[in-house]
Amino acid sequence: QFPKGSPSPDPSTRMTNEEMVAKFERNAEGVLDAATTAAVVDQVWNLDRAADLRGLMSLLAGCRKA
């Protein structure tokens, strides 16, 4: 059996959109504030409508740690 989210031909092991967002939110905790995290999620879900990636990249550029 494959862990949830691992590449697999079995559709039951695929993450739902909600699970994917929750995983990103957990991983972004302490790096991005809640508003930025929500904005990143929104930008990613709408990549197909984006003219370019500047908005997404500017949101992520501030999360670099020294």
Coordinates of N, CA and C in Angstrom, one line a residue:
Q1 N 0.8 -1.2 0.0 CA 0.0 0.0 0.0 C 0.9 1.2 0.0
F2 N 0.5 2.2 -0.8 CA 1.2 3.5 -0.9 C 0.7 4.5 0.2
P3 N 1.6 5.3 0.8 CA 1.1 6.3 1.7 C 0.3 7.4 0.9
K4 N -0.6 8.0 1.6 CA -1.5 9.0 0.9 C -0.6 10.1 0.3
G5 N -0.8 10.4 -1.0 CA -0.1 11.4 -1.7 C 1.1 10.9 -2.5
S6 N 1.5 9.6 -2.3 CA 2.5 9.0 -3.1 C 2.1 8.7 -4.5
P7 N 3.0 8.8 -5.4 CA 2.6 8.4 -6.8 C 2.1 6.9 -6.8
S8 N 0.9 6.7 -7.3 CA 0.4 5.3 -7.3 C -0.7 5.3 -8.4
P9 N -0.9 4.1 -9.0 CA -2.0 4.0 -9.9 C -3.4 3.8 -9.2
D10 N -3.3 3.6 -7.9 CA -4.5 3.4 -7.1 C -5.2 4.7 -6.7
P11 N -6.3 5.1 -7.3 CA -6.9 6.4 -7.0 C -7.3 6.6 -5.5
S12 N -7.4 5.5 -4.7 CA -7.8 5.7 -3.3 C -6.6 6.3 -2.5
T13 N -5.4 6.3 -3.1 CA -4.3 6.8 -2.3 C -4.0 8.3 -2.7
R14 N -4.8 8.8 -3.6 CA -4.6 10.2 -4.0 C -5.1 11.2 -2.9
M15 N -4.4 12.3 -2.7 CA -4.9 13.3 -1.7 C -6.1 14.1 -2.3
T16 N -7.0 14.4 -1.5 CA -8.1 15.3 -2.0 C -7.5 16.7 -2.0
N17 N -8.2 17.6 -2.6 CA -7.8 19.0 -2.6 C -7.7 19.6 -1.2
E18 N -8.7 19.2 -0.4 CA -8.7 19.7 1.0 C -7.5 19.1 1.8
E19 N -7.2 17.9 1.6 CA -6.0 17.3 2.2 C -4.7 18.0 1.8
M20 N -4.6 18.3 0.5 CA -3.4 19.0 0.0 C -3.3 20.3 0.6
V21 N -4.4 21.1 0.7 CA -4.3 22.4 1.3 C -4.0 22.3 2.7
A22 N -4.5 21.4 3.5 CA -4.2 21.2 4.9 C -2.8 20.9 5.1
K23 N -2.2 20.0 4.2 CA -0.8 19.7 4.3 C 0.1 20.9 4.0
F24 N -0.3 21.7 3.0 CA 0.5 22.9 2.8 C 0.4 23.9 3.9
E25 N -0.8 24.1 4.5 CA -0.9 25.0 5.6 C -0.1 24.5 6.8
R26 N 0.0 23.2 7.1 CA 0.8 22.7 8.2 C 2.3 23.0 7.9
N27 N 2.7 22.8 6.7 CA 4.1 23.0 6.3 C 4.5 24.5 6.3
A28 N 3.5 25.3 6.0 CA 3.8 26.8 5.9 C 3.7 27.4 7.3
E29 N 3.2 26.7 8.3 CA 3.0 27.3 9.6 C 4.4 27.7 10.1
G30 N 4.5 28.9 10.6 CA 5.8 29.4 11.2 C 6.7 30.0 10.1
V31 N 6.3 29.9 8.9 CA 7.1 30.5 7.8 C 6.3 31.6 7.1
L32 N 5.0 31.3 6.8 CA 4.1 32.3 6.3 C 3.0 32.6 7.2
D33 N 2.5 33.8 7.3 CA 1.3 34.1 8.1 C 0.1 33.6 7.4
A34 N -1.0 33.5 8.1 CA -2.2 32.9 7.6 C -2.8 33.6 6.4
A35 N -2.7 34.9 6.3 CA -3.2 35.6 5.1 C -2.3 35.3 3.9
T36 N -1.0 35.2 4.1 CA -0.1 34.9 2.9 C -0.3 33.4 2.5
T37 N -0.5 32.5 3.5 CA -0.7 31.1 3.1 C -2.0 31.0 2.3
A38 N -3.1 31.7 2.7 CA -4.3 31.6 2.0 C -4.2 32.2 0.6
A39 N -3.4 33.3 0.5 CA -3.2 33.9 -0.8 C -2.4 33.0 -1.8
V40 N -1.4 32.3 -1.2 CA -0.6 31.3 -2.0 C -1.5 30.2 -2.5
V41 N -2.3 29.7 -1.6 CA -3.3 28.6 -2.0 C -4.2 29.1 -3.2
D42 N -4.7 30.3 -3.0 CA -5.6 30.9 -4.0 C -4.8 31.0 -5.4
Q43 N -3.6 31.5 -5.3 CA -2.8 31.7 -6.5 C -2.5 30.4 -7.2
V44 N -2.2 29.4 -6.4 CA -1.9 28.1 -7.0 C -3.1 27.4 -7.6
W45 N -4.2 27.5 -7.0 CA -5.5 27.0 -7.5 C -5.9 27.7 -8.8
N46 N -5.4 28.9 -9.0 CA -5.8 29.7 -10.2 C -4.6 29.9 -11.2
L47 N -3.6 29.0 -11.1 CA -2.5 29.2 -12.0 C -2.9 29.2 -13.5
D48 N -3.9 28.4 -13.8 CA -4.3 28.3 -15.2 C -4.8 29.7 -15.8
R49 N -5.2 30.6 -14.9 CA -5.7 31.9 -15.3 C -4.7 33.0 -15.1
A50 N -3.5 32.7 -14.6 CA -2.5 33.7 -14.3 C -1.8 34.1 -15.6
A51 N -1.6 35.4 -15.8 CA -0.8 35.8 -17.0 C 0.7 35.5 -16.8
D52 N 1.1 35.5 -15.5 CA 2.5 35.2 -15.2 C 2.6 34.8 -13.7
L53 N 3.7 34.5 -13.2 CA 3.9 34.0 -11.9 C 4.4 35.1 -10.9
R54 N 4.4 36.3 -11.3 CA 5.0 37.4 -10.4 C 4.2 37.5 -9.1
G55 N 2.9 37.4 -9.1 CA 2.2 37.5 -7.9 C 2.5 36.4 -6.9
L56 N 2.5 35.2 -7.4 CA 2.9 34.0 -6.6 C 4.3 34.1 -6.1
M57 N 5.2 34.5 -6.9 CA 6.6 34.5 -6.5 C 6.8 35.6 -5.5
S58 N 6.1 36.8 -5.6 CA 6.3 37.8 -4.7 C 5.8 37.4 -3.3
L59 N 4.7 36.6 -3.3 CA 4.3 36.1 -2.0 C 5.3 35.2 -1.3
L60 N 5.9 34.3 -2.2 CA 6.9 33.3 -1.6 C 8.2 33.9 -1.4
A61 N 8.6 35.0 -2.0 CA 9.9 35.6 -1.9 C 10.2 36.1 -0.5
G62 N 9.2 36.5 0.3 CA 9.3 37.0 1.6 C 9.5 35.9 2.7
C63 N 9.4 34.6 2.2 CA 9.5 33.5 3.2 C 10.9 32.9 3.3
R64 N 11.9 33.5 2.6 CA 13.2 32.9 2.7 C 13.8 33.1 4.1
K65 N 14.4 32.1 4.6 CA 15.1 32.2 5.9 C 16.6 32.3 5.7
A66 N 17.2 33.1 6.6 CA 18.7 33.3 6.5 C 19.4 32.1 6.9

